[in-house]
Amino acid sequence: MLKQITKNYYKAFCMLLCAMLCLASGIAQETARKGVVRDAVTSSELAGVTVAVKGTSISTQTDASGVFSISASRGQVLVFTFVGYELHTITIGQSTTLDVNLRPSDNVLDELVVVGYGSQRRSDITGSVASVPKERLSNLPVTNVMQAIQGAVSNVNISQASSIPGDSPATQVRGLNSMSAGSGPYIVVDGIPLTKTDGSINDINPNDIESVEILKDPSAVAIYGVNGSNGVILITTKRGATGTPTIRYSGYAGVEEPSHMLDPVSAEELLARYAEYARITNTSLFNGGPVRNEYEYDNYQNGVTTDWLDAVMQTGTIQNHNVGLSGGSENAKYYVSVDYFGQKGIVKGFDYDRYSFRTNTDFDPTKYLTVGTSAFIAAHNRDGGRANLTQALAMSPYARMYEDDGTLTRWPMYSEQLWENPLLHTTTDPERREFNMSLNGYAEMNFGNIWEPLSGLKYRFNGGYSYVPKRTNEYHGLSVYNANGWGRIHNAESQTYTLENILTYEKTIGLHRFDFTGLYAARSKYWQQSEAIGEVFPNDVLEWGGLGTASTHKVSSRADLYRSISQMGRLNYGYDSRYMLTFTVRRDGASVFGDNHKYGVFPSGAAAWNIHNEGFMESTRNVIDNLKLRVSYGVAGNEAINPYQTLSLMDSNPLALGSLSNAALRYRVRMGNQDLRWEKTAGFNTGVDFGLWGNRLSGTVEFYKTNTQDMLILQRLPRITGFADVWSNLGKVSNTGIDVTLNSKNIVKDNFSWSSMVVFAHNKNKIVDVYGDKKDDLGNRWFIGHPVGVIYDYTQVGIWQEDEIAAGLHNGWDEQAEAGAVKLADLSGDGLINDDDRRILGQTAPKWTGGITNTFTYKDFSLNVFIQTVQGALRNNPQIGGAADELGRRSAPADLGYWTPENKSNEWRSLSNRSNIYGYGFPKSASFTRLKDVTLSYNMPADIASKIGVSGVTLYASGRNLYTWTNWLGWDPESRDIPRGHSQDGVGDNTNYPMVRNYVFGVNLTF
């Protein structure tokens, strides 16, 4: 037996030796082929072109001078590929020197697209990945990139609820997947997450961004596992390139104004309101009238009026200046950027300054090792006391602004004390500072450059550190009529570490292409905050700098730690650029969940078929340039809750026992839940990508359906349990919709062209279940079969008129009705107006959105016009409903009418405080169509630019939010409108602020 085994090993050894000799003989016949690759149009050398021997794993790239060297035998085929250029092949002959010219390609299918932990050619993508148009990333006066892509990408809903300088818009991808947990997308910058670091999209300077990709379907986002259920936004910043240093300056400056002015009533109209309110309430006006309050009387007698909106508003300004330096050698590349953004708001005191610095570097110390960094610092300053727009809109034109000593009057409409002077808090000087210091680095090992049989195998290490400190310091003293003084110092900071190990392997065997990615990652975030408050100060001199001088002190602090571990594997397979498969599985463990369910597994699969590459499509080549069918299914997760929510925590309170002070422990009101687990979203997506007539018409149509279960819901508990609520896995939500993107080249001439891009998105959000019993949750307004956000209210059918009340028509309908009151439908038919008459009237999210971009070019001029539309949204209107019985005690928008015996309106209620006793919210359509932005630019010809010492010049003028078509009564259908505004305590920015329109002029210079 042993002899037979030895004999078999000997045969195997001989066969292996023969094979090695044959291989060595073949290699010996190969010859080094050298050459240079150039652009066929400009004749410039092309660096980074991939040169491969077809049917083998041998490949190389051209250097900074376009030169390459590769071993190949006579008769073999060299394949040259480069992004933006047509594929080129050469059959090797006798010559050892090659001169290759590549022609630029209009085929977008060859574009490389970032897909998470790598990139793919667009033709090879199997999931739903949307790329933001490049033109949206430049020449637009925006604070952050989200404002630039608003309305320009299908089913990415970006709403600008606040135009306060420095505020970020809210973003949702393909609907709302959760009812209580966070639902914003996961943002990744240069491979390192920005989300969950306490950083903001405002930290990323738009001038530094090279590309933005949005992963939308579960297959595409499953690679990010627990973070991907709400979509993923991948941002790639600019990096250096081989060549001489290039200096770029980008700058613009302009003015801002309200996109719509909500004018108040005139002085005469307000006096008429006062008289009507006095009649209704049977009260007398001050000193016989016609004004209502003491402080108004003198100004009325002297004919003095104040335009309060003009007093708190101003012409805003906006400016941005960016200097970038890039360049490098074959082995070292760099990109450095310095940026300043400044904005003076249209409401006094709302100013914002951002300073940022970025440096991206890439080094090749050896042929097999590449290392690099991506570091940035962003500093945000929103200091200063602020005026209150809502208080200004409420002020009587006869109200008193100043006291005799020149100080601001506290109650301008005294004896009315509901509204303070809107300029009062401009006398304070709070500090609001925020910073983000991030340092990310990578090291990539190419094993194929160490040993050729390992060609295609790479290892990459990513490391990221982010430090985000924030502080708010404020003091309220005599200037705001606080006689005792009140000061506060609030500090918060977070430190986030990210470590990723990524192994990739690419292999091509004939027509088969394999691409594997493996990931092992760890992340931690430490957060802490501290606050000190002082009250009763001896004077206002030191403000918050002297909290120790206060008589009363209060100190508090908090801290928490988050950690996660992730493993992921992804396999891409392609056959002959016709059939593509993708399989992904990710396992995540997070500290926010209970000990019983810390880990979750998220698998996905996708397939794509490039139909246009089939042989039977040969006869359609002159019509169909691209036709691809995609289908995918996957599961993604959501962990958007804070640490320690699964624990039953206790607080320590001092307790006096006799003459001693002891610490007493008591449970917090939230119950722990060790069985809490991931919210999971499973989804199906199918799409068709197409290009026709030389890509004169191209686009994508997608249909999707997602189901979210085990939702993270803050469940209320009976008080008898001793707890108020608990985080539980309950409920199911589904989203079904369609995405459409169309691109057309309408006119293409030598000196003139016109192209269009149309996006359309429809999403239907539906609650499938809440607590597992198929019952609605009336308190939270969660209804089975309806969207998460709905308007649940009465139905207004008019206004009660005097003759209807006199005829007794309200009896058996609304016994409490009076003339001028809101007439509500008795839908239950029980002869009463009560909760049984409430119905679901509409949804707060839009039913569909769309946008159209038209780009016209004539010689060196370009005109870009973008129109956005949002349809099917319903919102309660605070301007109508929030005033309640205040309508006779304050000024109001001129467009807001009211009922009187003479003006028998069937739309507006009376000024009586009983005209809306049921708390009807006055829901109105928030649909709109907006001329979002228009940009006219001029690209100076190179020969003219060279005469002024620069290599490139672009001049442009741009306007944003130029006009809005809507029936909404208010500042804007998107802007939040909080009744009575926000108490100016300096804590945050949760206050009312109009949508702004701006006009800027800018220049981009390249040296």
PDB file of N, CA, C and O in Angstrom, residues 691-750:
ATOM      1  N   GLY A 691     -30.616  53.418 -23.454  1.00  0.00           N
ATOM      2  CA  GLY A 691     -30.073  54.502 -24.251  1.00  0.00           C
ATOM      3  C   GLY A 691     -30.431  54.280 -25.698  1.00  0.00           C
ATOM      4  O   GLY A 691     -30.250  53.175 -26.226  1.00  0.00           O
ATOM      5  N   LEU A 692     -30.969  55.303 -26.357  1.00  0.00           N
ATOM      6  CA  LEU A 692     -31.475  55.157 -27.717  1.00  0.00           C
ATOM      7  C   LEU A 692     -30.866  56.208 -28.640  1.00  0.00           C
ATOM      8  O   LEU A 692     -30.554  57.328 -28.213  1.00  0.00           O
ATOM      9  N   TRP A 693     -30.714  55.834 -29.919  1.00  0.00           N
ATOM     10  CA  TRP A 693     -30.308  56.753 -30.987  1.00  0.00           C
ATOM     11  C   TRP A 693     -29.018  57.501 -30.633  1.00  0.00           C
ATOM     12  O   TRP A 693     -28.961  58.725 -30.594  1.00  0.00           O
ATOM     13  N   GLY A 694     -27.979  56.725 -30.347  1.00  0.00           N
ATOM     14  CA  GLY A 694     -26.721  57.354 -29.989  1.00  0.00           C
ATOM     15  C   GLY A 694     -26.795  58.063 -28.649  1.00  0.00           C
ATOM     16  O   GLY A 694     -26.132  59.082 -28.445  1.00  0.00           O
ATOM     17  N   ASN A 695     -27.600  57.497 -27.745  1.00  0.00           N
ATOM     18  CA  ASN A 695     -27.844  58.075 -26.424  1.00  0.00           C
ATOM     19  C   ASN A 695     -28.449  59.475 -26.489  1.00  0.00           C
ATOM     20  O   ASN A 695     -28.306  60.263 -25.551  1.00  0.00           O
ATOM     21  N   ARG A 696     -29.133  59.762 -27.586  1.00  0.00           N
ATOM     22  CA  ARG A 696     -29.882  61.023 -27.628  1.00  0.00           C
ATOM     23  C   ARG A 696     -30.988  61.017 -26.579  1.00  0.00           C
ATOM     24  O   ARG A 696     -31.364  62.051 -26.038  1.00  0.00           O
ATOM     25  N   LEU A 697     -31.506  59.820 -26.307  1.00  0.00           N
ATOM     26  CA  LEU A 697     -32.477  59.649 -25.234  1.00  0.00           C
ATOM     27  C   LEU A 697     -32.024  58.483 -24.372  1.00  0.00           C
ATOM     28  O   LEU A 697     -31.815  57.378 -24.858  1.00  0.00           O
ATOM     29  N   SER A 698     -31.837  58.742 -23.085  1.00  0.00           N
ATOM     30  CA  SER A 698     -31.398  57.700 -22.166  1.00  0.00           C
ATOM     31  C   SER A 698     -32.083  57.904 -20.827  1.00  0.00           C
ATOM     32  O   SER A 698     -32.652  58.963 -20.547  1.00  0.00           O
ATOM     33  N   GLY A 699     -32.016  56.872 -19.997  1.00  0.00           N
ATOM     34  CA  GLY A 699     -32.653  57.027 -18.697  1.00  0.00           C
ATOM     35  C   GLY A 699     -32.781  55.720 -17.949  1.00  0.00           C
ATOM     36  O   GLY A 699     -32.255  54.668 -18.346  1.00  0.00           O
ATOM     37  N   THR A 700     -33.516  55.815 -16.846  1.00  0.00           N
ATOM     38  CA  THR A 700     -33.738  54.684 -15.951  1.00  0.00           C
ATOM     39  C   THR A 700     -35.165  54.722 -15.436  1.00  0.00           C
ATOM     40  O   THR A 700     -35.672  55.794 -15.075  1.00  0.00           O
ATOM     41  N   VAL A 701     -35.809  53.567 -15.417  1.00  0.00           N
ATOM     42  CA  VAL A 701     -37.125  53.422 -14.803  1.00  0.00           C
ATOM     43  C   VAL A 701     -37.031  52.286 -13.792  1.00  0.00           C
ATOM     44  O   VAL A 701     -36.603  51.179 -14.143  1.00  0.00           O
ATOM     45  N   GLU A 702     -37.419  52.560 -12.549  1.00  0.00           N
ATOM     46  CA  GLU A 702     -37.300  51.557 -11.493  1.00  0.00           C
ATOM     47  C   GLU A 702     -38.596  51.442 -10.704  1.00  0.00           C
ATOM     48  O   GLU A 702     -39.281  52.437 -10.469  1.00  0.00           O
ATOM     49  N   PHE A 703     -38.885  50.232 -10.289  1.00  0.00           N
ATOM     50  CA  PHE A 703     -40.000  49.966  -9.381  1.00  0.00           C
ATOM     51  C   PHE A 703     -39.442  49.271  -8.149  1.00  0.00           C
ATOM     52  O   PHE A 703     -38.578  48.402  -8.247  1.00  0.00           O
ATOM     53  N   TYR A 704     -39.942  49.645  -6.979  1.00  0.00           N
ATOM     54  CA  TYR A 704     -39.438  49.044  -5.753  1.00  0.00           C
ATOM     55  C   TYR A 704     -40.563  48.823  -4.753  1.00  0.00           C
ATOM     56  O   TYR A 704     -41.607  49.479  -4.790  1.00  0.00           O
ATOM     57  N   LYS A 705     -40.312  47.909  -3.840  1.00  0.00           N
ATOM     58  CA  LYS A 705     -41.224  47.657  -2.723  1.00  0.00           C
ATOM     59  C   LYS A 705     -40.388  47.207  -1.542  1.00  0.00           C
ATOM     60  O   LYS A 705     -39.590  46.276  -1.654  1.00  0.00           O
ATOM     61  N   THR A 706     -40.550  47.882  -0.414  1.00  0.00           N
ATOM     62  CA  THR A 706     -39.817  47.518   0.795  1.00  0.00           C
ATOM     63  C   THR A 706     -40.792  47.266   1.934  1.00  0.00           C
ATOM     64  O   THR A 706     -41.874  47.868   1.994  1.00  0.00           O
ATOM     65  N   ASN A 707     -40.400  46.371   2.827  1.00  0.00           N
ATOM     66  CA  ASN A 707     -41.189  46.065   4.021  1.00  0.00           C
ATOM     67  C   ASN A 707     -40.269  46.135   5.231  1.00  0.00           C
ATOM     68  O   ASN A 707     -39.262  45.414   5.294  1.00  0.00           O
ATOM     69  N   THR A 708     -40.617  46.984   6.165  1.00  0.00           N
ATOM     70  CA  THR A 708     -39.844  47.136   7.394  1.00  0.00           C
ATOM     71  C   THR A 708     -40.593  46.484   8.542  1.00  0.00           C
ATOM     72  O   THR A 708     -41.789  46.734   8.734  1.00  0.00           O
ATOM     73  N   GLN A 709     -39.907  45.643   9.292  1.00  0.00           N
ATOM     74  CA  GLN A 709     -40.528  44.968  10.426  1.00  0.00           C
ATOM     75  C   GLN A 709     -39.612  45.046  11.646  1.00  0.00           C
ATOM     76  O   GLN A 709     -38.484  45.547  11.553  1.00  0.00           O
ATOM     77  N   ASP A 710     -40.117  44.557  12.782  1.00  0.00           N
ATOM     78  CA  ASP A 710     -39.386  44.689  14.048  1.00  0.00           C
ATOM     79  C   ASP A 710     -38.996  46.143  14.277  1.00  0.00           C
ATOM     80  O   ASP A 710     -37.866  46.451  14.702  1.00  0.00           O
ATOM     81  N   MET A 711     -39.942  47.034  14.004  1.00  0.00           N
ATOM     82  CA  MET A 711     -39.638  48.454  14.061  1.00  0.00           C
ATOM     83  C   MET A 711     -39.308  48.899  15.477  1.00  0.00           C
ATOM     84  O   MET A 711     -39.860  48.398  16.453  1.00  0.00           O
ATOM     85  N   LEU A 712     -38.383  49.840  15.567  1.00  0.00           N
ATOM     86  CA  LEU A 712     -38.002  50.415  16.852  1.00  0.00           C
ATOM     87  C   LEU A 712     -39.028  51.476  17.232  1.00  0.00           C
ATOM     88  O   LEU A 712     -39.025  52.586  16.701  1.00  0.00           O
ATOM     89  N   ILE A 713     -39.930  51.116  18.134  1.00  0.00           N
ATOM     90  CA  ILE A 713     -41.024  51.990  18.535  1.00  0.00           C
ATOM     91  C   ILE A 713     -40.941  52.261  20.027  1.00  0.00           C
ATOM     92  O   ILE A 713     -40.740  51.342  20.831  1.00  0.00           O
ATOM     93  N   LEU A 714     -41.079  53.511  20.389  1.00  0.00           N
ATOM     94  CA  LEU A 714     -41.122  53.893  21.798  1.00  0.00           C
ATOM     95  C   LEU A 714     -42.548  53.665  22.289  1.00  0.00           C
ATOM     96  O   LEU A 714     -43.439  54.482  22.088  1.00  0.00           O
ATOM     97  N   GLN A 715     -42.748  52.523  22.915  1.00  0.00           N
ATOM     98  CA  GLN A 715     -44.082  52.081  23.322  1.00  0.00           C
ATOM     99  C   GLN A 715     -44.441  52.665  24.690  1.00  0.00           C
ATOM    100  O   GLN A 715     -43.680  52.564  25.653  1.00  0.00           O
ATOM    101  N   ARG A 716     -45.624  53.262  24.767  1.00  0.00           N
ATOM    102  CA  ARG A 716     -46.094  53.807  26.034  1.00  0.00           C
ATOM    103  C   ARG A 716     -46.565  52.681  26.951  1.00  0.00           C
ATOM    104  O   ARG A 716     -47.125  51.685  26.498  1.00  0.00           O
ATOM    105  N   LEU A 717     -46.335  52.867  28.250  1.00  0.00           N
ATOM    106  CA  LEU A 717     -46.699  51.855  29.239  1.00  0.00           C
ATOM    107  C   LEU A 717     -47.675  52.439  30.261  1.00  0.00           C
ATOM    108  O   LEU A 717     -47.641  53.644  30.540  1.00  0.00           O
ATOM    109  N   PRO A 718     -48.539  51.592  30.824  1.00  0.00           N
ATOM    110  CA  PRO A 718     -49.423  52.071  31.901  1.00  0.00           C
ATOM    111  C   PRO A 718     -48.589  52.520  33.096  1.00  0.00           C
ATOM    112  O   PRO A 718     -47.593  51.892  33.455  1.00  0.00           O
ATOM    113  N   ARG A 719     -48.986  53.601  33.719  1.00  0.00           N
ATOM    114  CA  ARG A 719     -48.227  54.153  34.835  1.00  0.00           C
ATOM    115  C   ARG A 719     -48.122  53.189  36.008  1.00  0.00           C
ATOM    116  O   ARG A 719     -47.212  53.282  36.835  1.00  0.00           O
ATOM    117  N   ILE A 720     -49.044  52.240  36.052  1.00  0.00           N
ATOM    118  CA  ILE A 720     -49.022  51.288  37.152  1.00  0.00           C
ATOM    119  C   ILE A 720     -47.754  50.439  37.132  1.00  0.00           C
ATOM    120  O   ILE A 720     -47.342  49.864  38.144  1.00  0.00           O
ATOM    121  N   THR A 721     -47.097  50.370  35.971  1.00  0.00           N
ATOM    122  CA  THR A 721     -45.860  49.608  35.863  1.00  0.00           C
ATOM    123  C   THR A 721     -44.689  50.326  36.523  1.00  0.00           C
ATOM    124  O   THR A 721     -43.633  49.728  36.745  1.00  0.00           O
ATOM    125  N   GLY A 722     -44.861  51.627  36.771  1.00  0.00           N
ATOM    126  CA  GLY A 722     -43.761  52.414  37.312  1.00  0.00           C
ATOM    127  C   GLY A 722     -42.880  53.017  36.240  1.00  0.00           C
ATOM    128  O   GLY A 722     -41.929  53.743  36.540  1.00  0.00           O
ATOM    129  N   PHE A 723     -43.183  52.741  34.975  1.00  0.00           N
ATOM    130  CA  PHE A 723     -42.425  53.284  33.856  1.00  0.00           C
ATOM    131  C   PHE A 723     -43.377  53.983  32.895  1.00  0.00           C
ATOM    132  O   PHE A 723     -44.569  53.667  32.836  1.00  0.00           O
ATOM    133  N   ALA A 724     -42.825  54.925  32.119  1.00  0.00           N
ATOM    134  CA  ALA A 724     -43.640  55.659  31.156  1.00  0.00           C
ATOM    135  C   ALA A 724     -43.610  55.007  29.781  1.00  0.00           C
ATOM    136  O   ALA A 724     -44.614  55.011  29.060  1.00  0.00           O
ATOM    137  N   ASP A 725     -42.442  54.451  29.380  1.00  0.00           N
ATOM    138  CA  ASP A 725     -42.333  53.878  28.037  1.00  0.00           C
ATOM    139  C   ASP A 725     -41.174  52.900  27.987  1.00  0.00           C
ATOM    140  O   ASP A 725     -40.385  52.777  28.933  1.00  0.00           O
ATOM    141  N   VAL A 726     -41.074  52.211  26.837  1.00  0.00           N
ATOM    142  CA  VAL A 726     -40.006  51.246  26.615  1.00  0.00           C
ATOM    143  C   VAL A 726     -39.788  51.113  25.111  1.00  0.00           C
ATOM    144  O   VAL A 726     -40.735  51.168  24.320  1.00  0.00           O
ATOM    145  N   TRP A 727     -38.515  50.969  24.712  1.00  0.00           N
ATOM    146  CA  TRP A 727     -38.222  50.702  23.309  1.00  0.00           C
ATOM    147  C   TRP A 727     -38.549  49.240  23.007  1.00  0.00           C
ATOM    148  O   TRP A 727     -38.063  48.328  23.694  1.00  0.00           O
ATOM    149  N   SER A 728     -39.391  49.027  21.978  1.00  0.00           N
ATOM    150  CA  SER A 728     -39.822  47.679  21.612  1.00  0.00           C
ATOM    151  C   SER A 728     -39.716  47.481  20.108  1.00  0.00           C
ATOM    152  O   SER A 728     -39.664  48.448  19.344  1.00  0.00           O
ATOM    153  N   ASN A 729     -39.669  46.212  19.698  1.00  0.00           N
ATOM    154  CA  ASN A 729     -39.713  45.855  18.277  1.00  0.00           C
ATOM    155  C   ASN A 729     -41.146  45.518  17.907  1.00  0.00           C
ATOM    156  O   ASN A 729     -41.631  44.409  18.159  1.00  0.00           O
ATOM    157  N   LEU A 730     -41.838  46.488  17.363  1.00  0.00           N
ATOM    158  CA  LEU A 730     -43.241  46.329  17.000  1.00  0.00           C
ATOM    159  C   LEU A 730     -43.494  47.004  15.660  1.00  0.00           C
ATOM    160  O   LEU A 730     -42.768  47.896  15.247  1.00  0.00           O
ATOM    161  N   GLY A 731     -44.548  46.578  15.012  1.00  0.00           N
ATOM    162  CA  GLY A 731     -45.018  47.295  13.835  1.00  0.00           C
ATOM    163  C   GLY A 731     -44.327  46.920  12.538  1.00  0.00           C
ATOM    164  O   GLY A 731     -43.221  46.375  12.508  1.00  0.00           O
ATOM    165  N   LYS A 732     -45.030  47.226  11.458  1.00  0.00           N
ATOM    166  CA  LYS A 732     -44.527  46.991  10.109  1.00  0.00           C
ATOM    167  C   LYS A 732     -44.934  48.162   9.229  1.00  0.00           C
ATOM    168  O   LYS A 732     -46.048  48.683   9.339  1.00  0.00           O
ATOM    169  N   VAL A 733     -44.025  48.564   8.356  1.00  0.00           N
ATOM    170  CA  VAL A 733     -44.278  49.654   7.410  1.00  0.00           C
ATOM    171  C   VAL A 733     -43.801  49.215   6.033  1.00  0.00           C
ATOM    172  O   VAL A 733     -42.766  48.552   5.910  1.00  0.00           O
ATOM    173  N   SER A 734     -44.558  49.570   5.005  1.00  0.00           N
ATOM    174  CA  SER A 734     -44.141  49.263   3.636  1.00  0.00           C
ATOM    175  C   SER A 734     -44.030  50.545   2.816  1.00  0.00           C
ATOM    176  O   SER A 734     -44.699  51.535   3.099  1.00  0.00           O
ATOM    177  N   ASN A 735     -43.158  50.506   1.833  1.00  0.00           N
ATOM    178  CA  ASN A 735     -43.002  51.594   0.866  1.00  0.00           C
ATOM    179  C   ASN A 735     -42.992  50.991  -0.527  1.00  0.00           C
ATOM    180  O   ASN A 735     -42.248  50.041  -0.805  1.00  0.00           O
ATOM    181  N   THR A 736     -43.824  51.529  -1.380  1.00  0.00           N
ATOM    182  CA  THR A 736     -43.888  51.097  -2.772  1.00  0.00           C
ATOM    183  C   THR A 736     -43.781  52.326  -3.652  1.00  0.00           C
ATOM    184  O   THR A 736     -44.410  53.355  -3.369  1.00  0.00           O
ATOM    185  N   GLY A 737     -42.983  52.232  -4.700  1.00  0.00           N
ATOM    186  CA  GLY A 737     -42.850  53.424  -5.531  1.00  0.00           C
ATOM    187  C   GLY A 737     -42.183  53.175  -6.850  1.00  0.00           C
ATOM    188  O   GLY A 737     -41.805  52.045  -7.193  1.00  0.00           O
ATOM    189  N   ILE A 738     -42.007  54.269  -7.565  1.00  0.00           N
ATOM    190  CA  ILE A 738     -41.382  54.230  -8.883  1.00  0.00           C
ATOM    191  C   ILE A 738     -40.453  55.427  -9.018  1.00  0.00           C
ATOM    192  O   ILE A 738     -40.755  56.527  -8.538  1.00  0.00           O
ATOM    193  N   ASP A 739     -39.287  55.194  -9.611  1.00  0.00           N
ATOM    194  CA  ASP A 739     -38.307  56.238  -9.918  1.00  0.00           C
ATOM    195  C   ASP A 739     -38.137  56.311 -11.427  1.00  0.00           C
ATOM    196  O   ASP A 739     -37.996  55.280 -12.088  1.00  0.00           O
ATOM    197  N   VAL A 740     -38.113  57.525 -11.946  1.00  0.00           N
ATOM    198  CA  VAL A 740     -37.890  57.716 -13.380  1.00  0.00           C
ATOM    199  C   VAL A 740     -36.866  58.830 -13.569  1.00  0.00           C
ATOM    200  O   VAL A 740     -36.994  59.904 -12.975  1.00  0.00           O
ATOM    201  N   THR A 741     -35.858  58.559 -14.381  1.00  0.00           N
ATOM    202  CA  THR A 741     -34.882  59.575 -14.778  1.00  0.00           C
ATOM    203  C   THR A 741     -34.713  59.506 -16.287  1.00  0.00           C
ATOM    204  O   THR A 741     -34.428  58.431 -16.837  1.00  0.00           O
ATOM    205  N   LEU A 742     -34.908  60.626 -16.949  1.00  0.00           N
ATOM    206  CA  LEU A 742     -34.778  60.702 -18.408  1.00  0.00           C
ATOM    207  C   LEU A 742     -33.787  61.797 -18.775  1.00  0.00           C
ATOM    208  O   LEU A 742     -33.828  62.898 -18.220  1.00  0.00           O
ATOM    209  N   ASN A 743     -32.899  61.464 -19.712  1.00  0.00           N
ATOM    210  CA  ASN A 743     -31.945  62.440 -20.244  1.00  0.00           C
ATOM    211  C   ASN A 743     -32.098  62.492 -21.755  1.00  0.00           C
ATOM    212  O   ASN A 743     -32.152  61.446 -22.411  1.00  0.00           O
ATOM    213  N   SER A 744     -32.178  63.688 -22.279  1.00  0.00           N
ATOM    214  CA  SER A 744     -32.334  63.820 -23.733  1.00  0.00           C
ATOM    215  C   SER A 744     -31.416  64.908 -24.271  1.00  0.00           C
ATOM    216  O   SER A 744     -31.175  65.915 -23.608  1.00  0.00           O
ATOM    217  N   LYS A 745     -30.867  64.646 -25.457  1.00  0.00           N
ATOM    218  CA  LYS A 745     -30.108  65.645 -26.202  1.00  0.00           C
ATOM    219  C   LYS A 745     -31.021  66.131 -27.314  1.00  0.00           C
ATOM    220  O   LYS A 745     -31.094  65.532 -28.387  1.00  0.00           O
ATOM    221  N   ASN A 746     -31.722  67.216 -27.036  1.00  0.00           N
ATOM    222  CA  ASN A 746     -32.763  67.676 -27.957  1.00  0.00           C
ATOM    223  C   ASN A 746     -32.198  68.263 -29.239  1.00  0.00           C
ATOM    224  O   ASN A 746     -32.692  67.984 -30.330  1.00  0.00           O
ATOM    225  N   ILE A 747     -31.159  69.059 -29.098  1.00  0.00           N
ATOM    226  CA  ILE A 747     -30.506  69.673 -30.263  1.00  0.00           C
ATOM    227  C   ILE A 747     -29.001  69.581 -30.056  1.00  0.00           C
ATOM    228  O   ILE A 747     -28.489  69.944 -28.992  1.00  0.00           O
ATOM    229  N   VAL A 748     -28.300  69.080 -31.048  1.00  0.00           N
ATOM    230  CA  VAL A 748     -26.846  69.006 -30.991  1.00  0.00           C
ATOM    231  C   VAL A 748     -26.294  69.581 -32.294  1.00  0.00           C
ATOM    232  O   VAL A 748     -26.358  68.934 -33.352  1.00  0.00           O
ATOM    233  N   LYS A 749     -25.790  70.805 -32.241  1.00  0.00           N
ATOM    234  CA  LYS A 749     -25.174  71.473 -33.383  1.00  0.00           C
ATOM    235  C   LYS A 749     -23.754  71.885 -33.015  1.00  0.00           C
ATOM    236  O   LYS A 749     -23.337  71.779 -31.871  1.00  0.00           O
ATOM    237  N   ASP A 750     -23.022  72.377 -34.003  1.00  0.00           N
ATOM    238  CA  ASP A 750     -21.642  72.767 -33.740  1.00  0.00           C
ATOM    239  C   ASP A 750     -21.558  73.875 -32.696  1.00  0.00           C
ATOM    240  O   ASP A 750     -20.699  73.849 -31.817  1.00  0.00           O
TER     241      ASP A 750
END
